[in-house]
PDB file of C-alpha atoms in Angstrom:
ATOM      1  CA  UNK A   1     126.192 -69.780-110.939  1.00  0.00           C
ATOM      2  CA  UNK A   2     127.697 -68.845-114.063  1.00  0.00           C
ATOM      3  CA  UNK A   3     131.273 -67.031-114.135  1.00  0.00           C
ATOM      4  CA  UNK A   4     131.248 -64.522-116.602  1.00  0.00           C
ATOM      5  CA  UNK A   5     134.718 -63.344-117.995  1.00  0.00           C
ATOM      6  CA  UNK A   6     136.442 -60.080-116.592  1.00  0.00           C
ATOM      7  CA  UNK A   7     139.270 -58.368-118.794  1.00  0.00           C
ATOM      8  CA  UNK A   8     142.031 -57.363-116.912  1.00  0.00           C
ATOM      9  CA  UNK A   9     142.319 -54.538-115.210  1.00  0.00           C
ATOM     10  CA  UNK A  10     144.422 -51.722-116.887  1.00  0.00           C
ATOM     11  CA  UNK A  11     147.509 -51.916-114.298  1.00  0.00           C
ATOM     12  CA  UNK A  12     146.871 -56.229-115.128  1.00  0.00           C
ATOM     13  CA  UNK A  13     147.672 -55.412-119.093  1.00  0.00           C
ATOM     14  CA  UNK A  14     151.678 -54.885-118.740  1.00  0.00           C
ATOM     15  CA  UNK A  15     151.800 -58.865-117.467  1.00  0.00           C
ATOM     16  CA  UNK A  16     149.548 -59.910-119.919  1.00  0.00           C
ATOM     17  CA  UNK A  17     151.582 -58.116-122.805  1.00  0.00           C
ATOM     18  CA  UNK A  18     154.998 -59.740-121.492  1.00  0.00           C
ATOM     19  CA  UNK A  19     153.668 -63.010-121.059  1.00  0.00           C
ATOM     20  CA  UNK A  20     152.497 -62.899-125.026  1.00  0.00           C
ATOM     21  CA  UNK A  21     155.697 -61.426-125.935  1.00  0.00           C
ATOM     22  CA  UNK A  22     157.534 -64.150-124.122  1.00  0.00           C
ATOM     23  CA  UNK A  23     154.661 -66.713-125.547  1.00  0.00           C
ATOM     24  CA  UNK A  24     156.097 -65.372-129.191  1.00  0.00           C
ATOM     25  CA  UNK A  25     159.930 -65.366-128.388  1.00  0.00           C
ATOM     26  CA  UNK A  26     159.584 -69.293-126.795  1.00  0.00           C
ATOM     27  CA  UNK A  27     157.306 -69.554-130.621  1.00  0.00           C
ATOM     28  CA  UNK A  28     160.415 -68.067-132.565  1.00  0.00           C
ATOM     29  CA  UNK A  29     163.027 -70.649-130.706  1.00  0.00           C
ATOM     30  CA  UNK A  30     161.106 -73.310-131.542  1.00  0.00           C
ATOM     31  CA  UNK A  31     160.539 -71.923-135.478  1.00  0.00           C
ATOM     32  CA  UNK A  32     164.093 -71.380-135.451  1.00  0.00           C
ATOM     33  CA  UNK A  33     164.891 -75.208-133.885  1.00  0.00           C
ATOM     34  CA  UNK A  34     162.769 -77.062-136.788  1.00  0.00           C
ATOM     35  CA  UNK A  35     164.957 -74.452-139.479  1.00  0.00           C
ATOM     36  CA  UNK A  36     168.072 -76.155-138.044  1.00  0.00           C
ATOM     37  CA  UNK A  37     166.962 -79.207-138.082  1.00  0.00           C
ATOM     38  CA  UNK A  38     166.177 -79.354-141.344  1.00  0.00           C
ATOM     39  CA  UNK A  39     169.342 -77.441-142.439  1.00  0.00           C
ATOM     40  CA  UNK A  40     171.454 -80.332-140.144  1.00  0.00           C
ATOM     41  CA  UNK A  41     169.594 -82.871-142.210  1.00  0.00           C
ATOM     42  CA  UNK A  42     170.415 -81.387-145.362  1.00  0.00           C
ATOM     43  CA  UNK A  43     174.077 -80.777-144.546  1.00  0.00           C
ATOM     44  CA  UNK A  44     174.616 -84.309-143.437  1.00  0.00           C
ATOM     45  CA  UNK A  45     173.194 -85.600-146.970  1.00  0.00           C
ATOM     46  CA  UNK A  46     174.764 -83.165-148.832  1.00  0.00           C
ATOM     47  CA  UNK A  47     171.757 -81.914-150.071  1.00  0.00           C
ATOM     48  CA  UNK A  48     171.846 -78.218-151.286  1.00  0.00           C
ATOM     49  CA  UNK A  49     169.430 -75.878-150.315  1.00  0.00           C
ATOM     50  CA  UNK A  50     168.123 -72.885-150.212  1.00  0.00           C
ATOM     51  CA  UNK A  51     165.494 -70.903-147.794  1.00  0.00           C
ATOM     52  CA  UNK A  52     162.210 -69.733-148.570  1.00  0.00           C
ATOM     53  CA  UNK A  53     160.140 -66.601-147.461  1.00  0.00           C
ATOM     54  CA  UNK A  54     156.744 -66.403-146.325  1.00  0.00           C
ATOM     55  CA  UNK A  55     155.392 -65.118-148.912  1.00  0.00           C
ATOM     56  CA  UNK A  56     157.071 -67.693-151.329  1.00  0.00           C
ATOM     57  CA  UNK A  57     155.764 -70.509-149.105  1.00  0.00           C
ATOM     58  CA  UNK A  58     152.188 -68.975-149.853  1.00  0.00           C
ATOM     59  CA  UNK A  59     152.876 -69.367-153.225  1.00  0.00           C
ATOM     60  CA  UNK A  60     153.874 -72.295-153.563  1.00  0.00           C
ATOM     61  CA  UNK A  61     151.172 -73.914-151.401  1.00  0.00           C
ATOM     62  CA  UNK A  62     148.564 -71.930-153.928  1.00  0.00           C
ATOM     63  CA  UNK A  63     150.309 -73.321-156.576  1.00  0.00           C
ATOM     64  CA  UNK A  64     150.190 -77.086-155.428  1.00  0.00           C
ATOM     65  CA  UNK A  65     146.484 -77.053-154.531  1.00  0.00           C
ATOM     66  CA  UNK A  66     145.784 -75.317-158.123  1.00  0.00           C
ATOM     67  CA  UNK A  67     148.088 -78.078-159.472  1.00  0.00           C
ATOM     68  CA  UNK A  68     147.028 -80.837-157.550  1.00  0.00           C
ATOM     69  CA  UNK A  69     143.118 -79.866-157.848  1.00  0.00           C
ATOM     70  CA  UNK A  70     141.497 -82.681-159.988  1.00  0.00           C
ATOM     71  CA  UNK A  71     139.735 -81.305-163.028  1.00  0.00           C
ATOM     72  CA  UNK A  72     136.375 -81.276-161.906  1.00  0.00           C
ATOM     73  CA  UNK A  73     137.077 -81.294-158.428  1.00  0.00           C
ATOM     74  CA  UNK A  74     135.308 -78.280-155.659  1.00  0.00           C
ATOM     75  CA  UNK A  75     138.489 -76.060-155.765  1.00  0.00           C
ATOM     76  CA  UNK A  76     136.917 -73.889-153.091  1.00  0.00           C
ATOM     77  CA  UNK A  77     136.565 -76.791-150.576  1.00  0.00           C
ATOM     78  CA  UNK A  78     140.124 -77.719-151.537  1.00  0.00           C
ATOM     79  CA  UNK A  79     141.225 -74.239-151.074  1.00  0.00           C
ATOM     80  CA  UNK A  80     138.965 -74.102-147.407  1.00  0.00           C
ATOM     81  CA  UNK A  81     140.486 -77.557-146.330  1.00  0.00           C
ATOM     82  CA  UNK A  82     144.560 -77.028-147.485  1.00  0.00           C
ATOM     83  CA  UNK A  83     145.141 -72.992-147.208  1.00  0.00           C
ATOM     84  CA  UNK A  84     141.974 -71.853-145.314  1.00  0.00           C
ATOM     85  CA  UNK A  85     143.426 -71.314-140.932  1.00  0.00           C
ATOM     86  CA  UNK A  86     139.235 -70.525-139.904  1.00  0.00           C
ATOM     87  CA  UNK A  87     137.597 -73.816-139.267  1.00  0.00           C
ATOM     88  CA  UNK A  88     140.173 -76.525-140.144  1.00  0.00           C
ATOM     89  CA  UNK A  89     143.957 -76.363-139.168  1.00  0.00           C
ATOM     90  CA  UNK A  90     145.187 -76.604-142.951  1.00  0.00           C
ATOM     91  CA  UNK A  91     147.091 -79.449-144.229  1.00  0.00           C
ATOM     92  CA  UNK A  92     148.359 -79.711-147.725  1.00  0.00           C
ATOM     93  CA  UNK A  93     147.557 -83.484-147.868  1.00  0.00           C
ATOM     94  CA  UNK A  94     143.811 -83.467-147.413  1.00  0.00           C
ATOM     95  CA  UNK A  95     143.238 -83.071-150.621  1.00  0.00           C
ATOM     96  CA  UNK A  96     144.427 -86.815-150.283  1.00  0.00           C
ATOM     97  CA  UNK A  97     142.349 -87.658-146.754  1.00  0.00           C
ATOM     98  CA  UNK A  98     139.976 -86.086-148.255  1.00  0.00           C
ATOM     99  CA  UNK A  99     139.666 -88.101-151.342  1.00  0.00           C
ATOM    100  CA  UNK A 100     139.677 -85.382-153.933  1.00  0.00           C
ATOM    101  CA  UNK A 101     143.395 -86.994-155.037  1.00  0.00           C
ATOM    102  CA  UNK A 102     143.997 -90.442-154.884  1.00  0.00           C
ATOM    103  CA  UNK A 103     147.339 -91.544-154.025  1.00  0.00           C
ATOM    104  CA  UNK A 104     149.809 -94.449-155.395  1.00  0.00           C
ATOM    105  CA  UNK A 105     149.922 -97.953-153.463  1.00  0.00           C
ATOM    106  CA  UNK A 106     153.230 -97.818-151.805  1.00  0.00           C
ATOM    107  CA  UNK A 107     153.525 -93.903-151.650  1.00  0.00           C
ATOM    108  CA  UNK A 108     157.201 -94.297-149.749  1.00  0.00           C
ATOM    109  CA  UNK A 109     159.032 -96.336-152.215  1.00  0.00           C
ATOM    110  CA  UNK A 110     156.979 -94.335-154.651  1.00  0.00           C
ATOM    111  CA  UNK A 111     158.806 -91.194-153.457  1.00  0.00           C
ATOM    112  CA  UNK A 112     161.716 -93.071-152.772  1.00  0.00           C
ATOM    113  CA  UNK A 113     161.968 -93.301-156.885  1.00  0.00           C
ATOM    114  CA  UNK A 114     161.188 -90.255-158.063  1.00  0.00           C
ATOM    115  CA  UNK A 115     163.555 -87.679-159.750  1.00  0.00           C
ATOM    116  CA  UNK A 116     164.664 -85.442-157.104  1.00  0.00           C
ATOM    117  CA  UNK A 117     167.109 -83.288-158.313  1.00  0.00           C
ATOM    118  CA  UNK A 118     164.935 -79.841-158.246  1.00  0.00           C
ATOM    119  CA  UNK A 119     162.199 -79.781-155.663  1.00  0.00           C
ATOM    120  CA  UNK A 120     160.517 -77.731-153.038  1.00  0.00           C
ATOM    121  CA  UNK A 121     160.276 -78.611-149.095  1.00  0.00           C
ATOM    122  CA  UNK A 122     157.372 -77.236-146.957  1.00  0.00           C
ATOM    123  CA  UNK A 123     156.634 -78.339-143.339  1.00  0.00           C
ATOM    124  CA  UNK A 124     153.026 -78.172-142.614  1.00  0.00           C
ATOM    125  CA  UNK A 125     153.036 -77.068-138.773  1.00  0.00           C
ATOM    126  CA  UNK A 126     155.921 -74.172-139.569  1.00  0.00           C
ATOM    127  CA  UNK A 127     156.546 -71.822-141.779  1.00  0.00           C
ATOM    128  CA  UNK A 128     159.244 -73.303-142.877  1.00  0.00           C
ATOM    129  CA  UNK A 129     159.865 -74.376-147.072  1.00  0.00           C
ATOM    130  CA  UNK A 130     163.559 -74.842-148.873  1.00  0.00           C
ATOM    131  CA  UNK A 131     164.364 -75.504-152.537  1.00  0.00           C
ATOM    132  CA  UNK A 132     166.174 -78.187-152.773  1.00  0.00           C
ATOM    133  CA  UNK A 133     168.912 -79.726-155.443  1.00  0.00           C
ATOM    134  CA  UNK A 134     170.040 -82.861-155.845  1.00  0.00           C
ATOM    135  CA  UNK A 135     168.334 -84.632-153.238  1.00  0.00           C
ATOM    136  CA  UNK A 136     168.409 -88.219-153.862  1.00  0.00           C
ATOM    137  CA  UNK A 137     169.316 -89.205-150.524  1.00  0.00           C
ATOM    138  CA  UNK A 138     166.592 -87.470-148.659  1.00  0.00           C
ATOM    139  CA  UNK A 139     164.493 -90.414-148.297  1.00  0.00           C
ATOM    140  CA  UNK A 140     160.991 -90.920-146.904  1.00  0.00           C
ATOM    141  CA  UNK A 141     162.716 -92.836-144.006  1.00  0.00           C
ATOM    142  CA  UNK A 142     164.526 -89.654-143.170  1.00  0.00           C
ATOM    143  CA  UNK A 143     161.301 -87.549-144.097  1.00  0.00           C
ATOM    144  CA  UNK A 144     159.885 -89.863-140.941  1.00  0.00           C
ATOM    145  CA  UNK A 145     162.294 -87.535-138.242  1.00  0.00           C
ATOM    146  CA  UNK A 146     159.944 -84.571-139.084  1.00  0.00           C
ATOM    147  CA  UNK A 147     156.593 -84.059-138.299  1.00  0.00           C
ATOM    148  CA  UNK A 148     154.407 -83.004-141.427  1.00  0.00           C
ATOM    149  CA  UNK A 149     156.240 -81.955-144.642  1.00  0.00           C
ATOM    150  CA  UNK A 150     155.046 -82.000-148.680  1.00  0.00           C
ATOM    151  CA  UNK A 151     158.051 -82.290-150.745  1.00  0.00           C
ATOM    152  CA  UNK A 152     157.135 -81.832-154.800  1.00  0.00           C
ATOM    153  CA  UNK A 153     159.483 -81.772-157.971  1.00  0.00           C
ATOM    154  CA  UNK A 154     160.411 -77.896-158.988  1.00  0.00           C
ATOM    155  CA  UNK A 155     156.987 -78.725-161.696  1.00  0.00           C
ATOM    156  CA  UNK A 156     154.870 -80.736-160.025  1.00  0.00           C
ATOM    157  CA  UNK A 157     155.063 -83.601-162.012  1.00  0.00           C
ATOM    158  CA  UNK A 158     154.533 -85.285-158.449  1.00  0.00           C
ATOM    159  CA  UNK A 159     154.048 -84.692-154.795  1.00  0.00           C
ATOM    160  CA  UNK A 160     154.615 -86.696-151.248  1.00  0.00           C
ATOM    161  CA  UNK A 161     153.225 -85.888-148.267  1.00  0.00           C
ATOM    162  CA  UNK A 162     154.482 -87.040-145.122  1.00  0.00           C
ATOM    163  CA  UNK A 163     151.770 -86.450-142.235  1.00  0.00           C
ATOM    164  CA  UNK A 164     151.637 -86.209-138.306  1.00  0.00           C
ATOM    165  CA  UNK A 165     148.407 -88.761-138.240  1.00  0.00           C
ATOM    166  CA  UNK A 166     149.571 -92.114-137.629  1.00  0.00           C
ATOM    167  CA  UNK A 167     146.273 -93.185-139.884  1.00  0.00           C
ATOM    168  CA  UNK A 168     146.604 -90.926-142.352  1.00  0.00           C
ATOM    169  CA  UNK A 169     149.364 -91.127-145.263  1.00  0.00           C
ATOM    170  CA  UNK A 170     151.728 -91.157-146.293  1.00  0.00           C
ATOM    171  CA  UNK A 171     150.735 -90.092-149.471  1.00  0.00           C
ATOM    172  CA  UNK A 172     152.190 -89.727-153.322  1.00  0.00           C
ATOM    173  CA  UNK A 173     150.591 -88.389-156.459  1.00  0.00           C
ATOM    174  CA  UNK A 174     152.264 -88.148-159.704  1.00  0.00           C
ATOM    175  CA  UNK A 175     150.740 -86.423-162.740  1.00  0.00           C
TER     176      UNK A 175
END
């Protein structure tokens, strides 16, 4: 027999609605955990910082994948596989998995290199991004505590993206 699906009833609908605004309160402790911990992180390396919005974490992941598109490249598949939340769960660094951008052997000493006096934090699960200055200590060690971040120069001269797959990354790009 197949079991069909049965909405609730209408005196069922004041649980559901406090379960999904308790569902979004437990989502907002968790947002505001990550924020912290990144701030802590920051604060201990004497890293300055400041926050970013939503919509200026949109931004700047539109900018990167225009930036980072190779010439050449299918920008709309980019777009579909980095920004696009319909069929994939969107990750800034598959444009490196992929392999529309081909990253440097060594990607963590790479990063570990590069001028990072002006850049830009995003994590990839939150939305979560901070400008950073002067952050020369923040290495990709550290980076290793968090789960999925790109960090780029203020320019993006270069990028490095730490992921959650143990296979893939990390990756670094410079231009």
């Amino acid at each position: 027999d197949m079991i069909m699906y049965e909405p609730p009833k209408f005196w069922e609908l004041g649980k559901v609605i406090v379960e999904k605004r308790e569902a979004k309160k437990q989502q907002a402790l968790g947002l505001e955990e990550s924020k912290q911990k990144f701030k802590t992180t920051f604060e201990r390396l004497g890293v300055n910082y400041s926050e970013l919005n939503k919509k200026e974490i949109e931004n700047y992941k539109q900018n990167w994948v225009a930036t980072f598109s190779p010439c050449g490249a299918n920008k709309k598949e980019i777009k579909k596989l980095c920004l696009s939340k319909r069929k994939y769960t969107p990750f800034l660094w598959h444009i490196f998995s992929f392999d529309f951008l081909t990253s440097e052997k060594d990607p963590s000493v790479c990063y570990n290199n590069a001028d990072k006096t002006k850049c830009v934090l995003i994590s990839n699960v939150d939305e979560i991004g901070f400008v950073l200055c002067d952050a020369e200590k923040l290495t990709a060690e550290i980076l290793n505590d968090f789960i999925d971040v790109t960090i780029s120069d203020k320019t993006f001269s270069w990028t490095y993206c730490k992921t959650h797959e143990s296979m893939c990354g990390p990756y670094y790009y410079k231009k």
